[in-house]
Coordinates of C-alpha atoms in Angstrom, one line a residue:
Chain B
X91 CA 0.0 0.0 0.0
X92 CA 3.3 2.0 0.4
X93 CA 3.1 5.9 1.8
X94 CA 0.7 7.7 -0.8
X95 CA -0.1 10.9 1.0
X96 CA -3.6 12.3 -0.2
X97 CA -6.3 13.1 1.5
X98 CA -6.5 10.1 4.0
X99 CA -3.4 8.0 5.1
X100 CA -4.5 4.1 5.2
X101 CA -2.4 2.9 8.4
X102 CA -4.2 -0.3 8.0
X103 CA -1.7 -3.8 7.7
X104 CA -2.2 -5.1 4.1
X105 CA -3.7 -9.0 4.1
X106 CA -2.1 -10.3 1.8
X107 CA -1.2 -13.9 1.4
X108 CA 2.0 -13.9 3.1
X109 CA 0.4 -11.5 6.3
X110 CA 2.2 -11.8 9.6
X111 CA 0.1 -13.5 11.9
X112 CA -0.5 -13.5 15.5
X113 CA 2.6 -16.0 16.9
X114 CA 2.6 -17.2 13.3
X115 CA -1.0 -18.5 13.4
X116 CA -1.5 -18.3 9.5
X117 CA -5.6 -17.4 10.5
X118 CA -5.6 -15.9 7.1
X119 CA -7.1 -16.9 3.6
X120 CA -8.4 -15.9 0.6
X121 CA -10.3 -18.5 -2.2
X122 CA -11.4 -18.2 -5.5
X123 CA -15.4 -19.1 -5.6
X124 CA -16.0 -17.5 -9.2
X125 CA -13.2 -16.9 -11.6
X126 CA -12.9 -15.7 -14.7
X127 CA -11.9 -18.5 -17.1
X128 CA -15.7 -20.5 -15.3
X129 CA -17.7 -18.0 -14.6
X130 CA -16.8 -14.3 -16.3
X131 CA -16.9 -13.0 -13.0
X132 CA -14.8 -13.5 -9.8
X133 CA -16.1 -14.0 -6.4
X134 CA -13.9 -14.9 -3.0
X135 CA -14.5 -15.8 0.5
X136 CA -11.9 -14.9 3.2
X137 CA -10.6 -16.6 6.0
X138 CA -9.8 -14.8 8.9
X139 CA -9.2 -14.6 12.4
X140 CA -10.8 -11.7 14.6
X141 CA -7.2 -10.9 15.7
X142 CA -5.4 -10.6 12.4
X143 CA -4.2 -7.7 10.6
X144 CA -5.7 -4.1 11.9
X145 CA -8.7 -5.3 14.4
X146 CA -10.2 -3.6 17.7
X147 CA -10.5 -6.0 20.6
X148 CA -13.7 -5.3 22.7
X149 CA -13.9 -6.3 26.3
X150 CA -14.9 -9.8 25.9
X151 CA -11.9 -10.2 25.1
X152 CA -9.8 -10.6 28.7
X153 CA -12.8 -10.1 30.7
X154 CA -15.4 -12.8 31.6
X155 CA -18.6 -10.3 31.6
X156 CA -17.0 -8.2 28.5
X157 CA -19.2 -6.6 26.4
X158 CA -18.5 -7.7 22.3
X159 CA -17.6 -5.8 19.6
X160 CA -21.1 -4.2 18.1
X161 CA -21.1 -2.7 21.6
X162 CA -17.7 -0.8 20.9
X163 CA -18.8 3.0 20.4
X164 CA -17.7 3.8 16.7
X165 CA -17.2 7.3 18.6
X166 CA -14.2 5.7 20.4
X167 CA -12.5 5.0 17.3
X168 CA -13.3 8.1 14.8
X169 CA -12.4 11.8 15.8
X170 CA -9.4 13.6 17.3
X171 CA -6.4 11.4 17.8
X172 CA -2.7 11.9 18.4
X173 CA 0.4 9.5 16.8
X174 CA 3.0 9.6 19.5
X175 CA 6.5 8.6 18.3
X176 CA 8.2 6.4 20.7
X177 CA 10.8 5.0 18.1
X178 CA 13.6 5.5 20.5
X179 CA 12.2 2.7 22.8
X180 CA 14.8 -0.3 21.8
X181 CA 13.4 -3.5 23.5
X182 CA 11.5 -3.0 26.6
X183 CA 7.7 -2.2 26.8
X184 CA 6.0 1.6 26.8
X185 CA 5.9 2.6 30.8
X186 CA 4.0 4.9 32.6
X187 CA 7.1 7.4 32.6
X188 CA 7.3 6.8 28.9
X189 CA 4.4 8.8 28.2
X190 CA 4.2 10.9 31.2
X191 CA 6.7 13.0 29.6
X192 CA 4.3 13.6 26.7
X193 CA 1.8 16.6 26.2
X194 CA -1.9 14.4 25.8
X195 CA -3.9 16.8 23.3
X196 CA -6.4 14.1 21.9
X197 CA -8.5 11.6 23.5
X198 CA -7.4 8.4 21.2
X199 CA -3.6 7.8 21.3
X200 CA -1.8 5.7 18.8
X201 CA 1.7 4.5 19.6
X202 CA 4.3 4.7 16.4
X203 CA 7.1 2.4 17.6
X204 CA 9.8 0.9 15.8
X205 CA 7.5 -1.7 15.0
X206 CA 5.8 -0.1 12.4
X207 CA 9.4 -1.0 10.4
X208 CA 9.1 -4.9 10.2
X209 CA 7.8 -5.9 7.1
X210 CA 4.1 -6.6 6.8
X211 CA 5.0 -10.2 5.7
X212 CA 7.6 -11.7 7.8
X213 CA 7.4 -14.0 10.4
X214 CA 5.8 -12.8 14.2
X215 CA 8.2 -10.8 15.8
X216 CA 8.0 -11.9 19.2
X217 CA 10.4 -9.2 20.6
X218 CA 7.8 -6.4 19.3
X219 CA 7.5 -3.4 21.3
X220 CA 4.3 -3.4 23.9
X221 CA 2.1 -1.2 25.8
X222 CA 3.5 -2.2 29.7
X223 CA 1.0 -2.1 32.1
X224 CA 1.6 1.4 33.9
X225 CA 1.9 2.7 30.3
X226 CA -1.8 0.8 29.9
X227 CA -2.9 2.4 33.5
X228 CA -1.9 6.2 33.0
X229 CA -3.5 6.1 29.5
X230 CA -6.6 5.0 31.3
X231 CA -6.3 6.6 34.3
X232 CA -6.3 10.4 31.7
X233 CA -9.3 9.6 30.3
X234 CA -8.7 8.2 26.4
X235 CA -11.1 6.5 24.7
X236 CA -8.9 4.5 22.5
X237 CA -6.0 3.0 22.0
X238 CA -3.7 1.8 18.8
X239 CA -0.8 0.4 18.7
X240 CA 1.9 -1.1 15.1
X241 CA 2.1 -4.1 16.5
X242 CA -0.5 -7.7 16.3
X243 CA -0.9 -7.4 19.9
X244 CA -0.3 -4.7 22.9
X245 CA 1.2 -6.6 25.2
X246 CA 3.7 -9.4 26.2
X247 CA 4.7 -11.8 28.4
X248 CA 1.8 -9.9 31.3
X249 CA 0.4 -13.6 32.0
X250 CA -2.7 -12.1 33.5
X251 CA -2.9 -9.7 30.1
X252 CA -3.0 -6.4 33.1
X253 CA -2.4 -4.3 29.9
X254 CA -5.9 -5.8 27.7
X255 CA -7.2 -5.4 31.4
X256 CA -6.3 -2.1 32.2
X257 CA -7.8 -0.2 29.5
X258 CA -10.6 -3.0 28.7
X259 CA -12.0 -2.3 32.0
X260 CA -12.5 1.2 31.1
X261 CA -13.8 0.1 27.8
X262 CA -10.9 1.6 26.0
X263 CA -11.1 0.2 22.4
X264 CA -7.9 -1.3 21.4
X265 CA -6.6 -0.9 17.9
X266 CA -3.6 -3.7 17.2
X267 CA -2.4 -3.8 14.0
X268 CA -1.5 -0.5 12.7
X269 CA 1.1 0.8 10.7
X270 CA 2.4 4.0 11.6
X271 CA 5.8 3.8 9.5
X272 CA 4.5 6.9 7.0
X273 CA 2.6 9.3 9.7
X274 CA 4.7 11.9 11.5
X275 CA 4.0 12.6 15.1
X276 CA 1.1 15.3 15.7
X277 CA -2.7 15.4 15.6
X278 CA -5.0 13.8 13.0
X279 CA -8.6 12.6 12.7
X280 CA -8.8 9.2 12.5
X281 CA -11.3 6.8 11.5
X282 CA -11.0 3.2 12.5
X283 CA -13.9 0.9 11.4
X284 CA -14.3 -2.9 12.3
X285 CA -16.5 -4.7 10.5
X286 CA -20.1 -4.8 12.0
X287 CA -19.5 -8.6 13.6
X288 CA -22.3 -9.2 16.5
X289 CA -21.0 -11.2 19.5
X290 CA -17.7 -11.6 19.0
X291 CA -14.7 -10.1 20.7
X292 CA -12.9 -8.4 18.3
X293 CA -13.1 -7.6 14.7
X294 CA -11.0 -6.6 11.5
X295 CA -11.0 -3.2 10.5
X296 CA -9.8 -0.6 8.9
X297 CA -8.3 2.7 9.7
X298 CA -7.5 6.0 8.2
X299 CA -6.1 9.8 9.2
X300 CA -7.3 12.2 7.4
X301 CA -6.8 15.6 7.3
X302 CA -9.6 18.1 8.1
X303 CA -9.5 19.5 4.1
X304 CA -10.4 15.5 3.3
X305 CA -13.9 17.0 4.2
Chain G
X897 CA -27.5 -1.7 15.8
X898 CA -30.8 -0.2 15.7
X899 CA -31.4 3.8 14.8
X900 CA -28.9 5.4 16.9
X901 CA -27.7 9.4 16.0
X902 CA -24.8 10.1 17.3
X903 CA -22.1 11.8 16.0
X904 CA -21.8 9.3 13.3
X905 CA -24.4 6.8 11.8
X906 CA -23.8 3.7 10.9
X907 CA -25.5 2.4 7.6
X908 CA -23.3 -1.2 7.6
X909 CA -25.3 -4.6 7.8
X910 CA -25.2 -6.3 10.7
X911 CA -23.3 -9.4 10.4
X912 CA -25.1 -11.9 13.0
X913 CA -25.5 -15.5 12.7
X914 CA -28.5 -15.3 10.6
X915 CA -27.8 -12.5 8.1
X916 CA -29.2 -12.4 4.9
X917 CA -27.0 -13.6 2.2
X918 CA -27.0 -13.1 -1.7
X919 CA -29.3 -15.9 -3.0
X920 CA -29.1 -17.5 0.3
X921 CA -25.5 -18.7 -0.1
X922 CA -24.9 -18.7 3.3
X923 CA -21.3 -17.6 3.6
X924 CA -20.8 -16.0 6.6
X925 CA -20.0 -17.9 9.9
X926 CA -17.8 -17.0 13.6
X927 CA -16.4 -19.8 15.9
X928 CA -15.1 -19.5 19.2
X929 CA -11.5 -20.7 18.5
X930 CA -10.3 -20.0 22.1
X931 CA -13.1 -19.5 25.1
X932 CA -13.7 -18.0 28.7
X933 CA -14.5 -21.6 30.3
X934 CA -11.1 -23.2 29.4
X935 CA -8.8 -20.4 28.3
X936 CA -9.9 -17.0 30.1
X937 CA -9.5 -15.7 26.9
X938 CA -12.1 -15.4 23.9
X939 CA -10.7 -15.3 20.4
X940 CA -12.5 -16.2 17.5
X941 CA -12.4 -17.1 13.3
X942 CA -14.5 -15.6 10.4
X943 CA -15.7 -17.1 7.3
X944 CA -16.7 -14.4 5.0
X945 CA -17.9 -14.5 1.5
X946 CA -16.3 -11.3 0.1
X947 CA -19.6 -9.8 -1.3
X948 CA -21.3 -10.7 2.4
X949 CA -23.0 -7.7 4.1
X950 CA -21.7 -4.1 3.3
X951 CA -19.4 -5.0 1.0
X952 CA -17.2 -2.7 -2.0
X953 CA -16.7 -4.3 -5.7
X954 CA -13.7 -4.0 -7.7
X955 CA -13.5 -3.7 -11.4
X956 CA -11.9 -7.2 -11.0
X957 CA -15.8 -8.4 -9.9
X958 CA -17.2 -8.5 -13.8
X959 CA -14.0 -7.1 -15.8
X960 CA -11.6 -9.2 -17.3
X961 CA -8.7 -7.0 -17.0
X962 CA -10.5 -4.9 -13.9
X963 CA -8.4 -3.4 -11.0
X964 CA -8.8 -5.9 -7.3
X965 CA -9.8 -4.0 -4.5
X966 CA -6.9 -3.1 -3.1
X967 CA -6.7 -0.9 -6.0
X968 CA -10.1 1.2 -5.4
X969 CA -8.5 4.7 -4.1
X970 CA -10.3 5.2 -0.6
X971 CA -10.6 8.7 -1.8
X972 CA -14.0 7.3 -3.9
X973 CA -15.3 6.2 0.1
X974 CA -14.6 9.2 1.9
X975 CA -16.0 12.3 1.5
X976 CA -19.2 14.4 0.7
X977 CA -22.3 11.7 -0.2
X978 CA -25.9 12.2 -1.3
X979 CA -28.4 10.2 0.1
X980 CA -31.1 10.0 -2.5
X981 CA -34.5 8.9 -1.5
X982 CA -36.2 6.7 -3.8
X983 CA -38.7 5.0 -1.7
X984 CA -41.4 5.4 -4.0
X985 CA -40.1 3.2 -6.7
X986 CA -42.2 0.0 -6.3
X987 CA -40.6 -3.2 -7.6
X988 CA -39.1 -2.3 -11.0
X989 CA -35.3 -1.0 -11.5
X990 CA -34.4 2.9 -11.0
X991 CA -33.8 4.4 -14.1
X992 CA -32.2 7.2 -15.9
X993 CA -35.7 8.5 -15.9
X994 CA -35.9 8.2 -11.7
X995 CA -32.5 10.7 -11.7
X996 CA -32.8 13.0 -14.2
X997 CA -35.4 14.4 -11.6
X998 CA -32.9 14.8 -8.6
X999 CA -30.2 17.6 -8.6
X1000 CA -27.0 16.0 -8.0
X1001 CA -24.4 17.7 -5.6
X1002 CA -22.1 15.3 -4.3
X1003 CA -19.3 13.4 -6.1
X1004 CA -20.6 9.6 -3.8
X1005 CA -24.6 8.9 -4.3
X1006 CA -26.1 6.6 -2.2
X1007 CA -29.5 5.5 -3.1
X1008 CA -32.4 4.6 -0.5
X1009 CA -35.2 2.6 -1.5
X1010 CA -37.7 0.0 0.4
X1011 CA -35.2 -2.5 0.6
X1012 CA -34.1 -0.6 3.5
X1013 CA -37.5 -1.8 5.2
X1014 CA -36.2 -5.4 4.7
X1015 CA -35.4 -7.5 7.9
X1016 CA -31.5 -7.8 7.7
X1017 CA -32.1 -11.4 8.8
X1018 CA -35.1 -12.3 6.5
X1019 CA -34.6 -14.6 3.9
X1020 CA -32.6 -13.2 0.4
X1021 CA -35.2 -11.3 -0.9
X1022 CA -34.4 -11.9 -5.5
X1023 CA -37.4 -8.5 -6.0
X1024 CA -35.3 -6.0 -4.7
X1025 CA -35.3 -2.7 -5.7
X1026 CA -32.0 -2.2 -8.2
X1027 CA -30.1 0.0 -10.2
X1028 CA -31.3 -0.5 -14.1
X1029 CA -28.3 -0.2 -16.5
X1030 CA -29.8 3.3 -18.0
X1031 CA -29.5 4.7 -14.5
X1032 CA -25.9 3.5 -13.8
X1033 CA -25.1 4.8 -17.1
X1034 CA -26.5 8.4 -16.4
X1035 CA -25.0 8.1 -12.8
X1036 CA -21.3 7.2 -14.6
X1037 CA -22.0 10.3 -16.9
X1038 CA -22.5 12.4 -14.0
X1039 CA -19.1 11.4 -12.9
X1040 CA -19.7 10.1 -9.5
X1041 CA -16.9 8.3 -8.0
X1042 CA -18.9 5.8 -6.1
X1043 CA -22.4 4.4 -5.5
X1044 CA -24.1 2.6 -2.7
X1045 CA -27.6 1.2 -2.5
X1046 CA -29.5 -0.9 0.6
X1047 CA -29.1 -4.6 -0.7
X1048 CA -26.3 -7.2 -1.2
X1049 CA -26.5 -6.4 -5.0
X1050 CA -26.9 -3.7 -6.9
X1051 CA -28.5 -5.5 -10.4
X1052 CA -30.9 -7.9 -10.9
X1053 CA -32.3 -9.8 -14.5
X1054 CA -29.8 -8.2 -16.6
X1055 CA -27.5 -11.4 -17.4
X1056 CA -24.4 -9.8 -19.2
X1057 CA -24.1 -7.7 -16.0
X1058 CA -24.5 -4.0 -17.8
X1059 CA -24.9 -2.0 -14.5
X1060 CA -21.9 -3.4 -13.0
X1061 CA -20.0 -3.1 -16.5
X1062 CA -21.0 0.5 -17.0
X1063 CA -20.2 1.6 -13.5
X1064 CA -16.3 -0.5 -13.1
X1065 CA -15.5 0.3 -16.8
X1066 CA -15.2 4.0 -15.0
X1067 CA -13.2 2.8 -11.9
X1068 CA -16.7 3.4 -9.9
X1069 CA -16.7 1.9 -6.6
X1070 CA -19.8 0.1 -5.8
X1071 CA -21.0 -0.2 -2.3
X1072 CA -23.8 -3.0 -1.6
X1073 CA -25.5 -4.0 1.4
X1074 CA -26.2 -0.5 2.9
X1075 CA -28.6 0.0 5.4
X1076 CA -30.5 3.4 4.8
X1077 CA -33.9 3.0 6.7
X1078 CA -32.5 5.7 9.3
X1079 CA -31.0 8.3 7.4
X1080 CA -33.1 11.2 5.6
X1081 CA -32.2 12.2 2.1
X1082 CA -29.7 15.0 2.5
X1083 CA -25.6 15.5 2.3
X1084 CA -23.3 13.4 4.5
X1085 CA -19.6 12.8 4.8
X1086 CA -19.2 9.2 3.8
X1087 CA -16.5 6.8 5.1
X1088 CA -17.2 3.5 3.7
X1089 CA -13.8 1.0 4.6
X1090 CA -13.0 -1.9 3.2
X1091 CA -10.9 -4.7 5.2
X1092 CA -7.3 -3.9 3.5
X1093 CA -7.3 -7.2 0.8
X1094 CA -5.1 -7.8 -0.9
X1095 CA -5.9 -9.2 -5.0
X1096 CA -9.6 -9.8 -4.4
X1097 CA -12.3 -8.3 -6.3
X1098 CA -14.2 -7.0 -3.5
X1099 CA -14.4 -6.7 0.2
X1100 CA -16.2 -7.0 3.4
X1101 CA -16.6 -3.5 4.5
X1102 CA -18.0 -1.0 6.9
X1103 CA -19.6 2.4 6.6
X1104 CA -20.6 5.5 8.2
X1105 CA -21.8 8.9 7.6
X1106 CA -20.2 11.6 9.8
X1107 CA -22.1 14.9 10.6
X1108 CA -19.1 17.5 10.2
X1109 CA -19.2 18.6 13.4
X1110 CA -18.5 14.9 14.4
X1111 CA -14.8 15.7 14.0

């Protein structure tokens, strides 16, 4: 999808067949039903899992009386946001002391990390760079309404997932799966839409900044 | 999802278990592949036919050499939409005739008829109201960048496909399975997005219409 900057920037992870997948899952694929050389026409179905490529994981999710994903406000996940660059952190997770340092001016926060660099297709990184759990608490604890980060998930090796449970609690959507690689640091409105999937936990979407002239 | 105003409205079919499907093909079904009682977790997998729901067709759908979806600029989904009300079209096709009548001021048309009435679970209803080749011609002469209409396809009893051909031939994208029983005719911002595929000729997709001062 490369960087074309025009009116909207697609930050959404490309499925193609080769897609990085959750711990290497390979929940992803496409089939021909109609093809040309048959039909004169061409028709698919799709594969995919609820946590592959860019999705937003309701509270369901990590918590036993969760609400599912046609519960998710689509006013959580379209409206003033703000890309924060954190490309300087090398290995460890995003802390509380991270982000205290950084001036909040939107209510739905998307983490650029050095993440957004690995290639689209290659195998799970399991090293990726994660939302800690005080970085998950003082994101909750000012108020956001969302949450994305460039990576398949937002945490790591938290075995009681305190990071999904932070911010689901508040019923913080969280947006996995971005890629921020193209989008400078500032404020944008952005427009993240998961398919309209009743009862489960988490759906694909797609998201977009756009610029205010876009309108 | 009901008829909810907020900020944004949601015109995307509801994809629950019982959905309606083109001619009943039934290809659209979640399972649980992790759940709460024996992994505190809930994860799930999608089956998806790719013209299931609110879904966006590629020339690649009924063009030889048509462009797959991952081609469609979003630019043709996002922006300024009219919301045309054609509710008192009875059971035949809309025509060149029907919007000849209607002064066109947006670039994305969207047109509402009484399949909008229809149960989103009721059996696949083959009368629905469609768009007749004469008025996808006019509407491609008009040089729209996009039209949607409120069932799962947009042509019916025309076997070589005209209304499709006449609209892709232009690089029009076509949004199906709307849902426009809530929305009065008018202007809207329109952000219809499709899940990121790669090589298909369509895609699952979801849609809103923002008021401006939703952002």
């Amino acid at each position: 999808m490369g960087c074309v900057l025009m009116n909207s920037i697609d930050i959404s992870w490309p499925l193609s067949a080769g897609v990085t997948t959750y711990k290497n899952k390979g929940d992803f694929k496409t089939a021909a039903t109609r093809n040309w050389q048959e039909h004169h026409a061409r028709e698919s179905s799709i594969y995919i899992g609820s946590h592959t490529g860019t999705h937003v994981d309701a509270p369901a999710h990590f918590l036993e009386q969760g609400k599912t994903i046609e519960h998710t406000e689509l006013s959580r996940l379209i409206g003033k946001a703000q890309v924060i660059d954190l490309g300087f952190i090398e290995t460890e997770g995003i802390t509380r002391e991270h982000l205290e340092r950084i001036s909040l001016n939107a209510p739905r926060v998307l983490l650029k990390t050095k993440n957004s660099l690995l290639d689209p297709e290659a195998d799970f990184n399991p090293e990726f760079i994660y939302l800690e759990k005080s970085g998950a608490r003082y994101l909750a604890d000012q108020g956001i309404l969302s949450v994305g980060i460039d990576y398949l998930g937002i945490e790591r090796l938290q075995p009681a997932h305190e990071t999904h449970q932070a911010l689901l609690e508040h019923d913080i959507a969280i947006i996995e799966g971005l890629r921020l690689g193209c989008v400078p640091e500032g404020l944008y409105t952005l427009v993240c839409l998961p398919l309209a999937l009743m009862g489960t936990e988490a759906a694909p979407a797609r998201a977009v900044l756009l610029a205010d002239q876009a309108l």
